[in-house]
Amino acid sequence: MAARYLTGRSVTLRHVFADGDDVLSPSTVTVSVTRAGATDPTVSGPAVPDGDGWTLPAGLLPMGVYAVRWDGGDVQDMTAVEVVGGLLFGVQELRAADPDLTVQRFPAAVVVGARTTVETEFERITGRSFVRRTLYVPVESLPEWGALLPVVDVADVTALGATPGRLPVERLGVYAYAPELPEGTTGVEILYGLSMVPEGIRRAGLLYARWLLLEDRSGIPDRATSFQAAEGGTYALSTPGRAGAETGLPAVDAVLDGYRHKLIESVMVT
């Protein structure tokens, strides 16, 4: 899962070379950051081992997905980073949702990781991104002209290659169709997702992230599908993968269900 950063902010890249449980410490490390679809790095240079990370100034990486190559001489690793147009919620918003979400117990990196998991799961479940993102598609993987693009809520399509530039796109509701490509196009970059996070989605995201971080507080075993209260009575649990549940949180699943593509799903099932 690529680390996500908000556009207009500085980006701090960190990496640990490891081989199983062993941490490797190359004497010199060079890092290069290359945008998806590009051949030349956007930026490259020496990284400081055991430092606070390699910080890139705000604006150096515009919205997009980037491959990060860490070259330690005898050892090389690849990671990924993504710069997005928005975030589902802020770290402080999540901390305010529960007094147990303290900095001491859950450092910022852990909270950010939970948020990225929520954003990824919400897009998987609904087929939609609730923040602006980009997707690079090489020309050989593009659908034929006039066919549906692989994502919805498309805001813009840009051709890359011999004649770069924005392309006209036909839209119908949340759907968009592949544009006619100029000669020499090597791929396209698709800007997609909602420009603002809906309030219901933001609240559902906070609820799901809080549950992910504090699941152990419930005292219910991971595989349980029901539980018996001390005062008597057996209760069925909403379980992911059963009876249409996705996250296992009814209040979250109900919100997500309203954003799913019922038309596409019915055609695929048929």
Short mmCIF file of C-alpha atoms in Angstrom, two decimals:
data_model
loop_
_atom_site.label_atom_id
_atom_site.label_comp_id
_atom_site.label_asym_id
_atom_site.label_seq_id
_atom_site.Cartn_x
_atom_site.Cartn_y
_atom_site.Cartn_z
CA MET A 1 0.00 0.00 0.00
CA ALA A 2 1.51 3.31 -1.05
CA ALA A 3 1.98 5.97 1.61
CA ARG A 4 -0.32 8.92 0.91
CA TYR A 5 0.47 12.61 1.23
CA LEU A 6 -1.75 15.63 0.71
CA THR A 7 -0.90 17.84 -2.23
CA GLY A 8 0.74 21.12 -1.25
CA ARG A 9 2.50 19.57 1.75
CA SER A 10 6.09 18.46 2.14
CA VAL A 11 6.75 14.75 1.66
CA THR A 12 9.05 12.87 4.03
CA LEU A 13 10.28 9.51 2.73
CA ARG A 14 11.51 6.90 5.18
CA HIS A 15 12.75 3.39 4.58
CA VAL A 16 14.42 0.55 6.49
CA PHE A 17 16.44 -2.05 4.63
CA ALA A 18 15.63 -5.42 6.15
CA ASP A 19 16.23 -9.09 5.51
CA GLY A 20 13.73 -10.95 7.67
CA ASP A 21 14.31 -9.76 11.23
CA ASP A 22 17.75 -8.37 10.37
CA VAL A 23 18.08 -4.64 9.73
CA LEU A 24 20.66 -3.76 7.08
CA SER A 25 22.65 -0.54 7.27
CA PRO A 26 24.31 0.38 3.96
CA SER A 27 26.89 3.14 4.36
CA THR A 28 25.47 5.25 1.53
CA VAL A 29 21.94 5.36 0.12
CA THR A 30 20.67 7.09 -3.01
CA VAL A 31 16.95 7.61 -3.52
CA SER A 32 15.12 8.43 -6.75
CA VAL A 33 11.42 9.25 -7.14
CA THR A 34 9.78 8.60 -10.52
CA ARG A 35 6.22 9.47 -11.46
CA ALA A 36 4.06 6.70 -12.93
CA GLY A 37 4.35 6.79 -16.72
CA ALA A 38 7.60 8.76 -16.70
CA THR A 39 11.05 7.45 -17.59
CA ASP A 40 13.19 10.03 -15.81
CA PRO A 41 13.07 10.62 -12.02
CA THR A 42 11.25 13.69 -10.76
CA VAL A 43 13.92 14.05 -8.10
CA SER A 44 16.90 12.03 -6.88
CA GLY A 45 19.75 12.42 -4.45
CA PRO A 46 21.55 11.01 -1.39
CA ALA A 47 19.52 9.91 1.63
CA VAL A 48 20.88 9.98 5.18
CA PRO A 49 20.93 6.54 6.88
CA ASP A 50 19.26 6.42 10.32
CA GLY A 51 18.12 10.01 9.91
CA ASP A 52 14.65 11.50 10.20
CA GLY A 53 13.90 10.78 6.56
CA TRP A 54 14.40 12.41 3.20
CA THR A 55 12.11 15.45 3.10
CA LEU A 56 10.98 16.93 -0.20
CA PRO A 57 9.65 20.50 -0.13
CA ALA A 58 5.96 21.24 -0.69
CA GLY A 59 4.96 21.34 -4.35
CA LEU A 60 7.91 19.33 -5.63
CA LEU A 61 5.69 16.28 -6.17
CA PRO A 62 2.35 17.19 -7.77
CA MET A 63 -0.63 14.84 -7.50
CA GLY A 64 0.26 11.39 -8.76
CA VAL A 65 1.69 7.98 -7.95
CA TYR A 66 5.47 7.64 -7.66
CA ALA A 67 7.88 4.72 -7.53
CA VAL A 68 10.66 5.26 -5.00
CA ARG A 69 13.95 3.42 -5.53
CA TRP A 70 16.31 3.07 -2.58
CA ASP A 71 19.81 2.14 -3.71
CA GLY A 72 22.16 1.03 -0.96
CA GLY A 73 24.79 -0.44 -3.26
CA ASP A 74 24.59 -4.14 -2.47
CA VAL A 75 20.91 -3.87 -1.57
CA GLN A 76 18.09 -2.10 -3.44
CA ASP A 77 14.43 -1.73 -2.51
CA MET A 78 11.37 -0.28 -4.20
CA THR A 79 8.53 1.46 -2.38
CA ALA A 80 5.68 3.70 -3.52
CA VAL A 81 4.22 7.04 -2.54
CA GLU A 82 1.06 8.80 -3.68
CA VAL A 83 0.17 12.49 -3.56
CA VAL A 84 -3.60 12.97 -3.39
CA GLY A 85 -6.00 15.89 -3.56
CA GLY A 86 -7.69 15.25 -0.22
CA LEU A 87 -7.88 13.00 2.83
CA LEU A 88 -10.92 11.32 4.37
CA PHE A 89 -10.32 12.97 7.74
CA GLY A 90 -7.55 14.57 9.76
CA VAL A 91 -5.43 12.88 12.43
CA GLN A 92 -6.71 15.30 15.07
CA GLU A 93 -10.31 14.59 14.03
CA LEU A 94 -9.82 10.91 14.74
CA ARG A 95 -8.11 11.52 18.07
CA ALA A 96 -11.04 13.73 19.11
CA ALA A 97 -13.44 10.85 18.37
CA ASP A 98 -12.19 8.77 21.32
CA PRO A 99 -10.13 9.67 24.42
CA ASP A 100 -8.19 6.39 24.10
CA LEU A 101 -6.62 7.49 20.80
CA THR A 102 -3.73 9.25 22.50
CA VAL A 103 -0.41 10.17 20.91
CA GLN A 104 1.40 7.93 23.41
CA ARG A 105 -0.63 4.85 22.47
CA PHE A 106 -1.12 5.59 18.79
CA PRO A 107 1.65 7.68 17.17
CA ALA A 108 0.74 9.72 14.10
CA ALA A 109 2.18 7.11 11.72
CA VAL A 110 -0.17 4.46 13.12
CA VAL A 111 -3.21 6.73 12.79
CA VAL A 112 -2.23 7.68 9.25
CA GLY A 113 -1.86 3.98 8.40
CA ALA A 114 -5.37 3.28 9.69
CA ARG A 115 -6.73 6.17 7.62
CA THR A 116 -5.06 4.84 4.47
CA THR A 117 -6.56 1.41 5.15
CA VAL A 118 -10.02 2.96 5.50
CA GLU A 119 -9.65 4.97 2.27
CA THR A 120 -8.47 1.88 0.41
CA GLU A 121 -11.27 -0.30 1.76
CA PHE A 122 -13.95 2.30 1.02
CA GLU A 123 -12.80 2.49 -2.60
CA ARG A 124 -12.68 -1.30 -2.90
CA ILE A 125 -16.19 -1.69 -1.49
CA THR A 126 -17.89 1.09 -3.46
CA GLY A 127 -15.72 1.29 -6.57
CA ARG A 128 -15.35 5.03 -5.96
CA SER A 129 -12.68 7.26 -4.49
CA PHE A 130 -13.89 9.90 -2.05
CA VAL A 131 -10.74 11.97 -2.54
CA ARG A 132 -9.08 13.13 -5.75
CA ARG A 133 -6.50 10.65 -7.02
CA THR A 134 -4.68 9.89 -10.26
CA LEU A 135 -4.34 6.66 -12.22
CA TYR A 136 -1.76 6.03 -14.93
CA VAL A 137 -2.87 3.62 -17.65
CA PRO A 138 -0.38 2.60 -20.39
CA VAL A 139 -1.80 2.76 -23.89
CA GLU A 140 -1.78 -1.04 -24.31
CA SER A 141 -4.04 -1.39 -21.26
CA LEU A 142 -6.55 1.29 -22.25
CA PRO A 143 -10.03 0.25 -23.33
CA GLU A 144 -11.01 0.93 -26.93
CA TRP A 145 -12.22 4.41 -27.84
CA GLY A 146 -15.74 4.91 -26.53
CA ALA A 147 -15.55 2.09 -23.94
CA LEU A 148 -15.91 2.73 -20.21
CA LEU A 149 -12.81 3.95 -18.41
CA PRO A 150 -11.64 1.75 -15.51
CA VAL A 151 -12.59 4.34 -12.86
CA VAL A 152 -15.62 6.55 -12.24
CA ASP A 153 -16.06 10.18 -11.15
CA VAL A 154 -13.47 11.15 -13.75
CA ALA A 155 -12.48 14.81 -13.58
CA ASP A 156 -9.80 14.94 -16.28
CA VAL A 157 -7.80 12.79 -18.68
CA THR A 158 -4.34 13.79 -19.88
CA ALA A 159 -2.47 12.15 -22.75
CA LEU A 160 1.20 11.36 -22.27
CA GLY A 161 3.69 10.83 -25.05
CA ALA A 162 4.40 12.59 -28.35
CA THR A 163 1.41 14.97 -28.04
CA PRO A 164 0.75 15.52 -24.32
CA GLY A 165 -2.30 17.45 -23.21
CA ARG A 166 -5.84 17.25 -21.84
CA LEU A 167 -8.31 15.11 -23.78
CA PRO A 168 -12.05 15.64 -24.26
CA VAL A 169 -14.02 12.97 -22.39
CA GLU A 170 -17.68 12.02 -22.74
CA ARG A 171 -19.45 11.50 -19.41
CA LEU A 172 -22.75 10.00 -18.35
CA GLY A 173 -23.41 10.39 -14.64
CA VAL A 174 -20.45 8.98 -12.73
CA TYR A 175 -19.23 7.10 -15.80
CA ALA A 176 -16.76 8.29 -18.43
CA TYR A 177 -15.72 6.88 -21.78
CA ALA A 178 -12.26 6.37 -23.20
CA PRO A 179 -11.29 9.32 -25.42
CA GLU A 180 -9.82 9.12 -28.89
CA LEU A 181 -6.05 9.24 -28.49
CA PRO A 182 -3.66 11.37 -30.55
CA GLU A 183 -0.96 9.51 -32.43
CA GLY A 184 2.12 8.78 -30.35
CA THR A 185 0.27 8.51 -27.04
CA THR A 186 2.10 6.21 -24.63
CA GLY A 187 -0.51 6.32 -21.90
CA VAL A 188 -2.98 8.51 -20.09
CA GLU A 189 -3.22 9.91 -16.59
CA ILE A 190 -6.75 9.95 -15.21
CA LEU A 191 -7.74 12.38 -12.47
CA TYR A 192 -10.71 10.92 -10.63
CA GLY A 193 -12.60 10.91 -7.34
CA LEU A 194 -14.89 13.35 -5.54
CA SER A 195 -13.68 16.89 -5.07
CA MET A 196 -15.04 16.98 -1.49
CA VAL A 197 -15.56 14.15 0.99
CA PRO A 198 -19.29 13.68 1.72
CA GLU A 199 -20.08 14.24 5.40
CA GLY A 200 -21.61 10.78 5.80
CA ILE A 201 -18.50 9.15 4.36
CA ARG A 202 -16.23 11.21 6.62
CA ARG A 203 -18.21 10.14 9.70
CA ALA A 204 -18.25 6.50 8.56
CA GLY A 205 -14.50 6.68 7.98
CA LEU A 206 -13.89 7.99 11.49
CA LEU A 207 -16.04 5.20 12.93
CA TYR A 208 -14.26 2.48 10.95
CA ALA A 209 -10.77 3.80 11.71
CA ARG A 210 -11.58 4.03 15.43
CA TRP A 211 -12.79 0.41 15.34
CA LEU A 212 -9.63 -0.76 13.53
CA LEU A 213 -7.39 0.83 16.14
CA LEU A 214 -9.43 -0.13 19.21
CA GLU A 215 -10.79 -3.53 18.14
CA ASP A 216 -9.03 -5.27 21.04
CA ARG A 217 -11.04 -3.14 23.49
CA SER A 218 -14.27 -4.98 22.60
CA GLY A 219 -13.15 -8.24 24.20
CA ILE A 220 -14.86 -10.26 21.44
CA PRO A 221 -12.68 -12.90 19.68
CA ASP A 222 -11.74 -12.14 16.05
CA ARG A 223 -13.63 -15.14 14.64
CA ALA A 224 -16.79 -14.74 16.69
CA THR A 225 -20.09 -14.53 14.79
CA SER A 226 -22.22 -14.23 17.95
CA PHE A 227 -21.81 -13.59 21.65
CA GLN A 228 -23.77 -14.26 24.82
CA ALA A 229 -24.31 -11.39 27.20
CA ALA A 230 -23.62 -11.92 30.91
CA GLU A 231 -27.24 -11.13 31.74
CA GLY A 232 -28.42 -13.72 29.23
CA GLY A 233 -29.38 -13.75 25.56
CA THR A 234 -27.34 -14.54 22.46
CA TYR A 235 -26.68 -11.86 19.86
CA ALA A 236 -25.54 -12.28 16.24
CA LEU A 237 -22.64 -10.11 15.11
CA SER A 238 -22.43 -8.35 11.77
CA THR A 239 -19.57 -10.24 10.12
CA PRO A 240 -17.62 -9.10 7.03
CA GLY A 241 -18.45 -11.33 4.07
CA ARG A 242 -21.79 -12.50 5.47
CA ALA A 243 -25.29 -11.20 4.67
CA GLY A 244 -23.92 -8.32 2.59
CA ALA A 245 -21.70 -6.97 5.37
CA GLU A 246 -18.37 -5.55 4.25
CA THR A 247 -16.75 -3.93 7.26
CA GLY A 248 -18.87 -5.66 9.91
CA LEU A 249 -20.06 -2.27 11.18
CA PRO A 250 -23.73 -1.83 10.15
CA ALA A 251 -23.61 1.98 10.40
CA VAL A 252 -20.61 2.05 8.06
CA ASP A 253 -21.87 -0.59 5.63
CA ALA A 254 -25.20 1.23 5.26
CA VAL A 255 -23.46 4.45 4.22
CA LEU A 256 -21.14 2.68 1.78
CA ASP A 257 -24.00 0.78 0.19
CA GLY A 258 -25.53 4.08 -0.93
CA TYR A 259 -22.42 4.84 -3.02
CA ARG A 260 -22.06 1.46 -4.76
CA HIS A 261 -22.57 1.08 -8.51
CA LYS A 262 -25.69 -1.04 -8.61
CA LEU A 263 -26.00 -0.72 -12.41
CA ILE A 264 -22.52 -2.09 -13.14
CA GLU A 265 -22.90 -4.80 -10.48
CA SER A 266 -26.20 -6.01 -11.97
CA VAL A 267 -24.70 -6.19 -15.47
CA MET A 268 -21.67 -8.12 -14.20
CA VAL A 269 -23.83 -10.60 -12.31
CA THR A 270 -26.07 -11.11 -15.31
#
